[in-house]
PDB file of C-alpha atoms in Angstrom:
ATOM      1  CA  UNK A 980       3.684 -21.219  35.441  1.00 51.00           C
ATOM      2  CA  UNK A 981       4.181 -18.024  33.411  1.00 44.00           C
ATOM      3  CA  UNK A 982       0.864 -18.483  31.588  1.00 53.00           C
ATOM      4  CA  UNK A 983      -0.917 -19.083  34.907  1.00 57.00           C
ATOM      5  CA  UNK A 984       0.601 -15.879  36.328  1.00 43.00           C
ATOM      6  CA  UNK A 985      -0.457 -13.910  33.259  1.00 50.00           C
ATOM      7  CA  UNK A 986      -4.020 -15.181  33.661  1.00 50.00           C
ATOM      8  CA  UNK A 987      -4.030 -14.072  37.300  1.00 49.00           C
ATOM      9  CA  UNK A 988      -2.607 -10.613  36.541  1.00 46.00           C
ATOM     10  CA  UNK A 989      -4.825  -9.865  33.559  1.00 47.00           C
ATOM     11  CA  UNK A 990      -7.991  -8.858  35.503  1.00 49.00           C
ATOM     12  CA  UNK A 991      -5.902  -6.794  37.932  1.00 45.00           C
ATOM     13  CA  UNK A 992      -4.252  -4.890  35.053  1.00 45.00           C
ATOM     14  CA  UNK A 993      -7.648  -4.386  33.435  1.00 46.00           C
ATOM     15  CA  UNK A 994      -8.951  -2.734  36.624  1.00 50.00           C
ATOM     16  CA  UNK A 995      -5.857  -0.579  37.160  1.00 46.00           C
ATOM     17  CA  UNK A 996      -5.349   0.411  33.518  1.00 53.00           C
ATOM     18  CA  UNK A 997      -8.745   0.184  31.779  1.00 77.00           C
ATOM     19  CA  UNK A 998      -8.661   0.327  27.992  1.00 93.00           C
ATOM     20  CA  UNK A 999     -11.330   0.867  25.395  1.00 96.00           C
ATOM     21  CA  UNK A1000     -11.069  -0.270  21.800  1.00 97.00           C
ATOM     22  CA  UNK A1001     -12.730   2.189  19.418  1.00 97.00           C
ATOM     23  CA  UNK A1002     -13.767   0.302  16.282  1.00 98.00           C
ATOM     24  CA  UNK A1003     -15.136   1.919  13.110  1.00 97.00           C
ATOM     25  CA  UNK A1004     -16.977  -0.569  10.909  1.00 97.00           C
ATOM     26  CA  UNK A1005     -17.630  -0.281   7.169  1.00 94.00           C
ATOM     27  CA  UNK A1006     -18.831  -2.718   4.553  1.00 94.00           C
ATOM     28  CA  UNK A1007     -15.299  -3.009   3.144  1.00 93.00           C
ATOM     29  CA  UNK A1008     -12.909  -1.898   5.906  1.00 95.00           C
ATOM     30  CA  UNK A1009     -12.416  -1.820   9.663  1.00 97.00           C
ATOM     31  CA  UNK A1010     -10.380   0.732  11.608  1.00 97.00           C
ATOM     32  CA  UNK A1011      -9.625   0.830  15.311  1.00 97.00           C
ATOM     33  CA  UNK A1012      -7.496   2.402  18.018  1.00 97.00           C
ATOM     34  CA  UNK A1013      -7.155   2.059  21.748  1.00 97.00           C
ATOM     35  CA  UNK A1014      -8.324   4.729  24.179  1.00 94.00           C
ATOM     36  CA  UNK A1015      -6.444   4.646  27.467  1.00 88.00           C
ATOM     37  CA  UNK A1016      -7.321   7.204  30.119  1.00 77.00           C
ATOM     38  CA  UNK A1017      -8.063  10.479  28.325  1.00 68.00           C
ATOM     39  CA  UNK A1018      -6.037   9.965  25.166  1.00 86.00           C
ATOM     40  CA  UNK A1019      -5.969   7.611  22.177  1.00 94.00           C
ATOM     41  CA  UNK A1020      -3.057   5.487  21.082  1.00 95.00           C
ATOM     42  CA  UNK A1021      -2.091   5.361  17.371  1.00 94.00           C
ATOM     43  CA  UNK A1022      -4.432   3.497  15.020  1.00 96.00           C
ATOM     44  CA  UNK A1023      -3.527  -0.183  15.338  1.00 96.00           C
ATOM     45  CA  UNK A1024      -6.298  -1.769  13.254  1.00 97.00           C
ATOM     46  CA  UNK A1025      -6.788  -0.740   9.630  1.00 97.00           C
ATOM     47  CA  UNK A1026      -7.747  -3.724   7.513  1.00 97.00           C
ATOM     48  CA  UNK A1027      -9.817  -4.332   4.367  1.00 96.00           C
ATOM     49  CA  UNK A1028     -12.704  -6.781   4.453  1.00 95.00           C
ATOM     50  CA  UNK A1029     -13.289  -9.298   1.646  1.00 93.00           C
ATOM     51  CA  UNK A1030     -16.141  -8.425  -0.746  1.00 92.00           C
ATOM     52  CA  UNK A1031     -19.623  -9.320   0.520  1.00 92.00           C
ATOM     53  CA  UNK A1032     -18.426  -9.818   4.092  1.00 95.00           C
ATOM     54  CA  UNK A1033     -20.853  -6.987   4.876  1.00 96.00           C
ATOM     55  CA  UNK A1034     -23.512  -5.429   2.666  1.00 95.00           C
ATOM     56  CA  UNK A1035     -25.400  -2.217   3.477  1.00 92.00           C
ATOM     57  CA  UNK A1036     -24.224  -2.532   7.069  1.00 95.00           C
ATOM     58  CA  UNK A1037     -25.442  -6.120   7.448  1.00 96.00           C
ATOM     59  CA  UNK A1038     -22.764  -8.664   8.465  1.00 97.00           C
ATOM     60  CA  UNK A1039     -23.169 -11.538   5.997  1.00 97.00           C
ATOM     61  CA  UNK A1040     -20.190 -13.624   7.148  1.00 96.00           C
ATOM     62  CA  UNK A1041     -20.553 -13.464  10.920  1.00 97.00           C
ATOM     63  CA  UNK A1042     -18.150 -16.229  11.920  1.00 97.00           C
ATOM     64  CA  UNK A1043     -15.219 -15.049   9.736  1.00 96.00           C
ATOM     65  CA  UNK A1044     -15.816 -11.488  10.959  1.00 97.00           C
ATOM     66  CA  UNK A1045     -15.817 -12.616  14.573  1.00 97.00           C
ATOM     67  CA  UNK A1046     -12.640 -14.630  14.003  1.00 97.00           C
ATOM     68  CA  UNK A1047     -10.940 -11.616  12.400  1.00 97.00           C
ATOM     69  CA  UNK A1048     -11.872  -9.235  15.222  1.00 98.00           C
ATOM     70  CA  UNK A1049     -10.845 -11.812  17.836  1.00 97.00           C
ATOM     71  CA  UNK A1050      -7.495 -12.455  16.100  1.00 97.00           C
ATOM     72  CA  UNK A1051      -6.750  -8.717  15.907  1.00 97.00           C
ATOM     73  CA  UNK A1052      -7.557  -8.265  19.580  1.00 97.00           C
ATOM     74  CA  UNK A1053      -5.309 -11.196  20.509  1.00 97.00           C
ATOM     75  CA  UNK A1054      -2.548  -9.813  18.288  1.00 96.00           C
ATOM     76  CA  UNK A1055      -2.690  -6.427  20.017  1.00 96.00           C
ATOM     77  CA  UNK A1056      -3.234  -7.812  23.538  1.00 95.00           C
ATOM     78  CA  UNK A1057      -6.729  -6.332  23.777  1.00 95.00           C
ATOM     79  CA  UNK A1058      -8.764  -9.237  25.138  1.00 92.00           C
ATOM     80  CA  UNK A1059      -9.426  -7.254  28.331  1.00 93.00           C
ATOM     81  CA  UNK A1060     -10.433  -4.071  26.534  1.00 96.00           C
ATOM     82  CA  UNK A1061     -14.071  -3.072  26.222  1.00 96.00           C
ATOM     83  CA  UNK A1062     -15.213  -2.347  22.685  1.00 97.00           C
ATOM     84  CA  UNK A1063     -17.065   0.748  21.497  1.00 97.00           C
ATOM     85  CA  UNK A1064     -18.043   0.204  17.862  1.00 98.00           C
ATOM     86  CA  UNK A1065     -19.815   2.270  15.218  1.00 97.00           C
ATOM     87  CA  UNK A1066     -22.414   0.657  13.011  1.00 96.00           C
ATOM     88  CA  UNK A1067     -21.674   1.014   9.281  1.00 93.00           C
ATOM     89  CA  UNK A1068     -23.325   3.970   7.542  1.00 88.00           C
ATOM     90  CA  UNK A1069     -25.693   1.784   5.535  1.00 88.00           C
ATOM     91  CA  UNK A1070     -27.073   0.130   8.661  1.00 94.00           C
ATOM     92  CA  UNK A1071     -28.726   3.258  10.016  1.00 94.00           C
ATOM     93  CA  UNK A1072     -31.492   5.619   8.910  1.00 92.00           C
ATOM     94  CA  UNK A1073     -32.049   8.877  10.727  1.00 90.00           C
ATOM     95  CA  UNK A1074     -34.394  11.841  11.048  1.00 89.00           C
ATOM     96  CA  UNK A1075     -34.831  14.904  13.252  1.00 87.00           C
ATOM     97  CA  UNK A1076     -38.042  14.714  15.298  1.00 85.00           C
ATOM     98  CA  UNK A1077     -39.690  17.572  17.186  1.00 83.00           C
ATOM     99  CA  UNK A1078     -42.016  17.118  20.138  1.00 80.00           C
ATOM    100  CA  UNK A1079     -44.790  19.560  21.069  1.00 74.00           C
ATOM    101  CA  UNK A1080     -43.336  21.740  23.817  1.00 62.00           C
ATOM    102  CA  UNK A1081     -46.081  20.820  26.280  1.00 66.00           C
ATOM    103  CA  UNK A1082     -46.024  17.079  25.499  1.00 68.00           C
ATOM    104  CA  UNK A1083     -42.480  15.744  25.716  1.00 74.00           C
ATOM    105  CA  UNK A1084     -42.929  12.140  26.932  1.00 80.00           C
ATOM    106  CA  UNK A1085     -41.034  10.689  29.879  1.00 82.00           C
ATOM    107  CA  UNK A1086     -40.016   7.725  27.712  1.00 87.00           C
ATOM    108  CA  UNK A1087     -39.622   9.154  24.178  1.00 85.00           C
ATOM    109  CA  UNK A1088     -38.369   5.891  22.649  1.00 87.00           C
ATOM    110  CA  UNK A1089     -41.416   3.960  23.836  1.00 88.00           C
ATOM    111  CA  UNK A1090     -43.633   6.821  22.714  1.00 86.00           C
ATOM    112  CA  UNK A1091     -42.121   6.714  19.227  1.00 85.00           C
ATOM    113  CA  UNK A1092     -42.657   2.957  19.040  1.00 86.00           C
ATOM    114  CA  UNK A1093     -46.298   3.419  20.058  1.00 85.00           C
ATOM    115  CA  UNK A1094     -46.998   6.311  17.694  1.00 81.00           C
ATOM    116  CA  UNK A1095     -44.835   4.802  14.900  1.00 80.00           C
ATOM    117  CA  UNK A1096     -44.909   8.046  12.851  1.00 80.00           C
ATOM    118  CA  UNK A1097     -44.500   7.937   9.084  1.00 80.00           C
ATOM    119  CA  UNK A1098     -40.764   8.455   8.599  1.00 83.00           C
ATOM    120  CA  UNK A1099     -40.207   6.430   5.406  1.00 85.00           C
ATOM    121  CA  UNK A1100     -37.809   4.071   7.180  1.00 89.00           C
ATOM    122  CA  UNK A1101     -37.184   0.641   5.669  1.00 89.00           C
ATOM    123  CA  UNK A1102     -38.476  -0.994   8.879  1.00 88.00           C
ATOM    124  CA  UNK A1103     -41.175   0.139  11.332  1.00 89.00           C
ATOM    125  CA  UNK A1104     -39.888   1.517  14.623  1.00 89.00           C
ATOM    126  CA  UNK A1105     -41.487  -1.446  16.399  1.00 88.00           C
ATOM    127  CA  UNK A1106     -38.895  -3.660  14.663  1.00 90.00           C
ATOM    128  CA  UNK A1107     -35.923  -1.306  15.050  1.00 92.00           C
ATOM    129  CA  UNK A1108     -33.236  -0.529  17.580  1.00 93.00           C
ATOM    130  CA  UNK A1109     -33.489   3.205  18.313  1.00 91.00           C
ATOM    131  CA  UNK A1110     -30.786   5.721  19.221  1.00 91.00           C
ATOM    132  CA  UNK A1111     -32.315   9.032  20.361  1.00 88.00           C
ATOM    133  CA  UNK A1112     -30.293  12.119  21.236  1.00 86.00           C
ATOM    134  CA  UNK A1113     -31.393  15.656  22.163  1.00 83.00           C
ATOM    135  CA  UNK A1114     -30.348  18.465  19.821  1.00 81.00           C
ATOM    136  CA  UNK A1115     -29.284  21.925  20.995  1.00 75.00           C
ATOM    137  CA  UNK A1116     -31.816  24.729  20.945  1.00 70.00           C
ATOM    138  CA  UNK A1117     -34.924  25.985  22.680  1.00 70.00           C
ATOM    139  CA  UNK A1118     -37.340  23.499  21.068  1.00 75.00           C
ATOM    140  CA  UNK A1119     -37.492  19.815  22.116  1.00 81.00           C
ATOM    141  CA  UNK A1120     -35.868  18.388  18.981  1.00 84.00           C
ATOM    142  CA  UNK A1121     -34.098  15.033  18.900  1.00 86.00           C
ATOM    143  CA  UNK A1122     -31.956  13.115  16.470  1.00 89.00           C
ATOM    144  CA  UNK A1123     -33.567   9.741  15.847  1.00 91.00           C
ATOM    145  CA  UNK A1124     -31.356   6.985  14.399  1.00 93.00           C
ATOM    146  CA  UNK A1125     -32.846   3.560  13.734  1.00 94.00           C
ATOM    147  CA  UNK A1126     -31.409   0.231  12.595  1.00 95.00           C
ATOM    148  CA  UNK A1127     -33.217  -3.081  12.054  1.00 96.00           C
ATOM    149  CA  UNK A1128     -33.175  -5.054  15.301  1.00 96.00           C
ATOM    150  CA  UNK A1129     -32.026  -8.203  13.470  1.00 96.00           C
ATOM    151  CA  UNK A1130     -29.016  -6.327  12.050  1.00 97.00           C
ATOM    152  CA  UNK A1131     -27.980  -5.093  15.499  1.00 97.00           C
ATOM    153  CA  UNK A1132     -28.408  -8.583  16.958  1.00 97.00           C
ATOM    154  CA  UNK A1133     -26.206  -9.981  14.174  1.00 98.00           C
ATOM    155  CA  UNK A1134     -23.418  -7.523  15.043  1.00 98.00           C
ATOM    156  CA  UNK A1135     -23.731  -8.431  18.721  1.00 98.00           C
ATOM    157  CA  UNK A1136     -23.318 -12.072  17.677  1.00 98.00           C
ATOM    158  CA  UNK A1137     -20.192 -11.161  15.691  1.00 98.00           C
ATOM    159  CA  UNK A1138     -18.610  -9.623  18.784  1.00 98.00           C
ATOM    160  CA  UNK A1139     -19.679 -12.582  20.918  1.00 97.00           C
ATOM    161  CA  UNK A1140     -17.927 -14.883  18.423  1.00 97.00           C
ATOM    162  CA  UNK A1141     -14.859 -12.661  18.737  1.00 97.00           C
ATOM    163  CA  UNK A1142     -14.862 -13.056  22.515  1.00 96.00           C
ATOM    164  CA  UNK A1143     -15.047  -9.257  22.836  1.00 96.00           C
ATOM    165  CA  UNK A1144     -16.622  -7.221  25.634  1.00 96.00           C
ATOM    166  CA  UNK A1145     -18.947  -5.066  23.547  1.00 96.00           C
ATOM    167  CA  UNK A1146     -20.059  -2.017  25.515  1.00 95.00           C
ATOM    168  CA  UNK A1147     -21.703   0.088  22.802  1.00 94.00           C
ATOM    169  CA  UNK A1148     -22.861   0.033  19.188  1.00 95.00           C
ATOM    170  CA  UNK A1149     -23.418   3.592  17.997  1.00 95.00           C
ATOM    171  CA  UNK A1150     -24.536   4.988  14.632  1.00 94.00           C
ATOM    172  CA  UNK A1151     -21.589   6.312  12.612  1.00 93.00           C
ATOM    173  CA  UNK A1152     -23.683   9.415  11.854  1.00 90.00           C
ATOM    174  CA  UNK A1153     -24.129  10.219  15.553  1.00 92.00           C
ATOM    175  CA  UNK A1154     -20.403   9.728  16.139  1.00 94.00           C
ATOM    176  CA  UNK A1155     -19.480  12.123  13.339  1.00 93.00           C
ATOM    177  CA  UNK A1156     -21.901  14.739  14.671  1.00 92.00           C
ATOM    178  CA  UNK A1157     -20.429  14.419  18.155  1.00 92.00           C
ATOM    179  CA  UNK A1158     -16.957  15.038  16.702  1.00 94.00           C
ATOM    180  CA  UNK A1159     -17.931  18.343  15.017  1.00 94.00           C
ATOM    181  CA  UNK A1160     -20.361  19.590  17.667  1.00 91.00           C
ATOM    182  CA  UNK A1161     -17.898  21.902  19.425  1.00 90.00           C
ATOM    183  CA  UNK A1162     -16.795  23.304  16.059  1.00 92.00           C
ATOM    184  CA  UNK A1163     -20.334  24.240  14.989  1.00 93.00           C
ATOM    185  CA  UNK A1164     -22.441  24.903  18.087  1.00 89.00           C
ATOM    186  CA  UNK A1165     -21.639  28.658  18.081  1.00 90.00           C
ATOM    187  CA  UNK A1166     -21.824  29.184  14.301  1.00 92.00           C
ATOM    188  CA  UNK A1167     -23.683  32.302  13.097  1.00 93.00           C
ATOM    189  CA  UNK A1168     -27.431  31.870  12.670  1.00 91.00           C
ATOM    190  CA  UNK A1169     -27.272  32.669   8.947  1.00 95.00           C
ATOM    191  CA  UNK A1170     -24.457  30.176   8.196  1.00 97.00           C
ATOM    192  CA  UNK A1171     -25.009  26.816   6.535  1.00 97.00           C
ATOM    193  CA  UNK A1172     -22.296  24.180   6.944  1.00 97.00           C
ATOM    194  CA  UNK A1173     -21.700  21.623   4.203  1.00 97.00           C
ATOM    195  CA  UNK A1174     -19.973  18.557   5.649  1.00 97.00           C
ATOM    196  CA  UNK A1175     -18.837  16.089   2.975  1.00 96.00           C
ATOM    197  CA  UNK A1176     -17.644  12.627   3.884  1.00 92.00           C
ATOM    198  CA  UNK A1177     -15.745  11.136   0.890  1.00 90.00           C
ATOM    199  CA  UNK A1178     -16.425   7.437   0.290  1.00 83.00           C
ATOM    200  CA  UNK A1179     -15.004   4.913  -2.212  1.00 78.00           C
ATOM    201  CA  UNK A1180     -18.294   5.081  -4.133  1.00 78.00           C
ATOM    202  CA  UNK A1181     -18.658   8.879  -4.037  1.00 83.00           C
ATOM    203  CA  UNK A1182     -19.514  10.595  -0.793  1.00 90.00           C
ATOM    204  CA  UNK A1183     -22.172  11.793   1.615  1.00 92.00           C
ATOM    205  CA  UNK A1184     -23.343  15.375   1.985  1.00 96.00           C
ATOM    206  CA  UNK A1185     -24.668  16.622   5.311  1.00 95.00           C
ATOM    207  CA  UNK A1186     -26.029  20.145   5.685  1.00 96.00           C
ATOM    208  CA  UNK A1187     -26.023  21.590   9.202  1.00 95.00           C
ATOM    209  CA  UNK A1188     -27.380  24.701  10.882  1.00 92.00           C
ATOM    210  CA  UNK A1189     -25.043  25.094  13.802  1.00 89.00           C
ATOM    211  CA  UNK A1190     -24.716  21.512  15.083  1.00 89.00           C
ATOM    212  CA  UNK A1191     -28.134  20.362  13.864  1.00 89.00           C
ATOM    213  CA  UNK A1192     -28.417  18.252  10.704  1.00 92.00           C
ATOM    214  CA  UNK A1193     -31.014  19.570   8.273  1.00 91.00           C
ATOM    215  CA  UNK A1194     -30.311  17.634   5.048  1.00 92.00           C
ATOM    216  CA  UNK A1195     -28.514  14.377   4.196  1.00 92.00           C
ATOM    217  CA  UNK A1196     -27.822  13.102   0.683  1.00 93.00           C
ATOM    218  CA  UNK A1197     -25.572  10.596  -1.174  1.00 92.00           C
ATOM    219  CA  UNK A1198     -23.100  11.974  -3.729  1.00 94.00           C
ATOM    220  CA  UNK A1199     -21.960  10.366  -7.004  1.00 94.00           C
ATOM    221  CA  UNK A1200     -18.370   9.304  -7.653  1.00 88.00           C
ATOM    222  CA  UNK A1201     -17.507  11.272 -10.802  1.00 89.00           C
ATOM    223  CA  UNK A1202     -16.002  14.680  -9.938  1.00 87.00           C
ATOM    224  CA  UNK A1203     -18.219  16.795 -12.232  1.00 91.00           C
ATOM    225  CA  UNK A1204     -21.360  14.968 -11.144  1.00 95.00           C
ATOM    226  CA  UNK A1205     -20.457  15.329  -7.465  1.00 95.00           C
ATOM    227  CA  UNK A1206     -20.014  19.090  -7.767  1.00 96.00           C
ATOM    228  CA  UNK A1207     -23.282  19.477  -9.687  1.00 96.00           C
ATOM    229  CA  UNK A1208     -25.140  17.379  -7.105  1.00 97.00           C
ATOM    230  CA  UNK A1209     -23.794  19.490  -4.235  1.00 97.00           C
ATOM    231  CA  UNK A1210     -24.909  22.651  -6.069  1.00 97.00           C
ATOM    232  CA  UNK A1211     -28.334  21.128  -6.699  1.00 97.00           C
ATOM    233  CA  UNK A1212     -28.781  20.158  -3.028  1.00 97.00           C
ATOM    234  CA  UNK A1213     -27.654  23.603  -1.894  1.00 97.00           C
ATOM    235  CA  UNK A1214     -30.101  25.334  -4.255  1.00 96.00           C
ATOM    236  CA  UNK A1215     -32.901  23.079  -3.000  1.00 96.00           C
ATOM    237  CA  UNK A1216     -32.183  23.881   0.643  1.00 96.00           C
ATOM    238  CA  UNK A1217     -31.856  27.592   0.006  1.00 96.00           C
ATOM    239  CA  UNK A1218     -35.342  27.592  -1.488  1.00 95.00           C
ATOM    240  CA  UNK A1219     -36.593  26.094   1.791  1.00 93.00           C
ATOM    241  CA  UNK A1220     -34.582  28.513   3.929  1.00 93.00           C
ATOM    242  CA  UNK A1221     -33.738  31.832   2.227  1.00 93.00           C
ATOM    243  CA  UNK A1222     -32.162  33.204   5.426  1.00 94.00           C
ATOM    244  CA  UNK A1223     -28.806  31.598   4.518  1.00 95.00           C
ATOM    245  CA  UNK A1224     -26.196  34.288   3.891  1.00 94.00           C
ATOM    246  CA  UNK A1225     -22.897  32.441   4.286  1.00 96.00           C
ATOM    247  CA  UNK A1226     -21.474  28.970   3.685  1.00 97.00           C
ATOM    248  CA  UNK A1227     -18.859  26.827   5.370  1.00 97.00           C
ATOM    249  CA  UNK A1228     -17.388  23.793   3.611  1.00 97.00           C
ATOM    250  CA  UNK A1229     -15.938  20.973   5.735  1.00 97.00           C
ATOM    251  CA  UNK A1230     -14.364  17.791   4.348  1.00 96.00           C
ATOM    252  CA  UNK A1231     -13.707  14.764   6.548  1.00 92.00           C
ATOM    253  CA  UNK A1232     -10.889  13.813   4.125  1.00 90.00           C
ATOM    254  CA  UNK A1233      -9.362  15.321   0.949  1.00 91.00           C
ATOM    255  CA  UNK A1234     -11.671  15.185  -2.060  1.00 92.00           C
ATOM    256  CA  UNK A1235     -10.449  14.847  -5.696  1.00 91.00           C
ATOM    257  CA  UNK A1236     -12.967  17.469  -6.837  1.00 92.00           C
ATOM    258  CA  UNK A1237     -12.067  19.868  -4.020  1.00 94.00           C
ATOM    259  CA  UNK A1238     -10.792  22.683  -6.265  1.00 95.00           C
ATOM    260  CA  UNK A1239     -13.876  22.490  -8.516  1.00 95.00           C
ATOM    261  CA  UNK A1240     -16.141  22.484  -5.472  1.00 96.00           C
ATOM    262  CA  UNK A1241     -14.441  25.509  -3.911  1.00 96.00           C
ATOM    263  CA  UNK A1242     -14.778  27.438  -7.167  1.00 96.00           C
ATOM    264  CA  UNK A1243     -18.424  26.482  -7.606  1.00 96.00           C
ATOM    265  CA  UNK A1244     -19.391  27.450  -4.048  1.00 96.00           C
ATOM    266  CA  UNK A1245     -17.075  30.439  -3.693  1.00 96.00           C
ATOM    267  CA  UNK A1246     -15.737  29.236  -0.350  1.00 97.00           C
ATOM    268  CA  UNK A1247     -12.516  27.585   0.826  1.00 96.00           C
ATOM    269  CA  UNK A1248     -12.736  24.019   2.084  1.00 96.00           C
ATOM    270  CA  UNK A1249     -11.530  23.075   5.546  1.00 96.00           C
ATOM    271  CA  UNK A1250     -10.052  19.584   5.876  1.00 95.00           C
ATOM    272  CA  UNK A1251     -10.954  18.234   9.306  1.00 94.00           C
ATOM    273  CA  UNK A1252      -7.975  16.569  10.951  1.00 89.00           C
ATOM    274  CA  UNK A1253      -9.167  14.718  14.038  1.00 91.00           C
ATOM    275  CA  UNK A1254      -5.650  13.744  15.180  1.00 89.00           C
ATOM    276  CA  UNK A1255      -4.721  12.024  17.408  1.00 94.00           C
ATOM    277  CA  UNK A1256      -7.857  10.134  16.396  1.00 95.00           C
ATOM    278  CA  UNK A1257      -7.843   8.177  13.163  1.00 94.00           C
ATOM    279  CA  UNK A1258     -11.178   9.571  11.934  1.00 94.00           C
ATOM    280  CA  UNK A1259     -14.117  11.736  12.924  1.00 94.00           C
ATOM    281  CA  UNK A1260     -16.121   8.605  13.725  1.00 95.00           C
ATOM    282  CA  UNK A1261     -13.449   7.307  16.103  1.00 96.00           C
ATOM    283  CA  UNK A1262     -13.219  10.735  17.733  1.00 95.00           C
ATOM    284  CA  UNK A1263     -16.984  10.824  18.166  1.00 94.00           C
ATOM    285  CA  UNK A1264     -17.050   7.308  19.610  1.00 95.00           C
ATOM    286  CA  UNK A1265     -14.674   8.491  22.323  1.00 93.00           C
ATOM    287  CA  UNK A1266     -16.843  11.494  23.273  1.00 88.00           C
ATOM    288  CA  UNK A1267     -20.380  10.290  22.574  1.00 85.00           C
ATOM    289  CA  UNK A1268     -22.599  10.059  25.622  1.00 77.00           C
ATOM    290  CA  UNK A1269     -24.689   6.869  25.995  1.00 70.00           C
ATOM    291  CA  UNK A1270     -27.991   7.109  24.166  1.00 65.00           C
ATOM    292  CA  UNK A1271     -31.219   7.704  26.072  1.00 56.00           C
TER     293      UNK A1271
END
């Protein structure tokens, strides 16, 4: 009788108190928290994944992954929650594209598939799932993120196996940009922001002018090598754009080589603390508008 009553009340509670599960996916970990109304609850999912469960963003063990996600949702009473998930970093390639001012197409995604410009992606756009977002500014520039269609379909299958209501799969890069947009949109014109995302295998450097990404590069793990690589990337970009007069250094988490980096660049690092969100990606998932 009690179980029957619970089954009857569950859809009513879901309508009255809708919940979203924000889920950040990596090759080796998974982190999630519930968004109820306008605010997030504490992180409730933070689990490692066995080696080779995922590789370069591709889910290799779909059934075990689906079982794990389903078990965690049952454990936390989240079967009625809708899921907003970020694709792992390695799943997505991205570029900034600029349209001629007089020729912005009504359907830019279809236009990109038709033109299939040379972007050095691992798959042609005709075989990719595309996420396209306008960038701020006077020119019609857009952030293009692409993932192999088969990879996206495999993740959808994982969530189907989990019994989850998947509402969105978004690139982790787009989520992170959404999280820092308000912080950078009014930056001075001559300021270059270095956003470093530390990873177990090193890190990722993103250079931004205001809230627009202009350079993206992997960083090595060893502290001395990481600092030298950041300096090398900065020197390269400054040769392309000599108007840079000031720097801003943002870290999405503490970095072992932070002191060396600050000394080398002559600027203090700012550690981004997205609380009450568990990460910049989770914060961005909560604020990201649906893609075009």
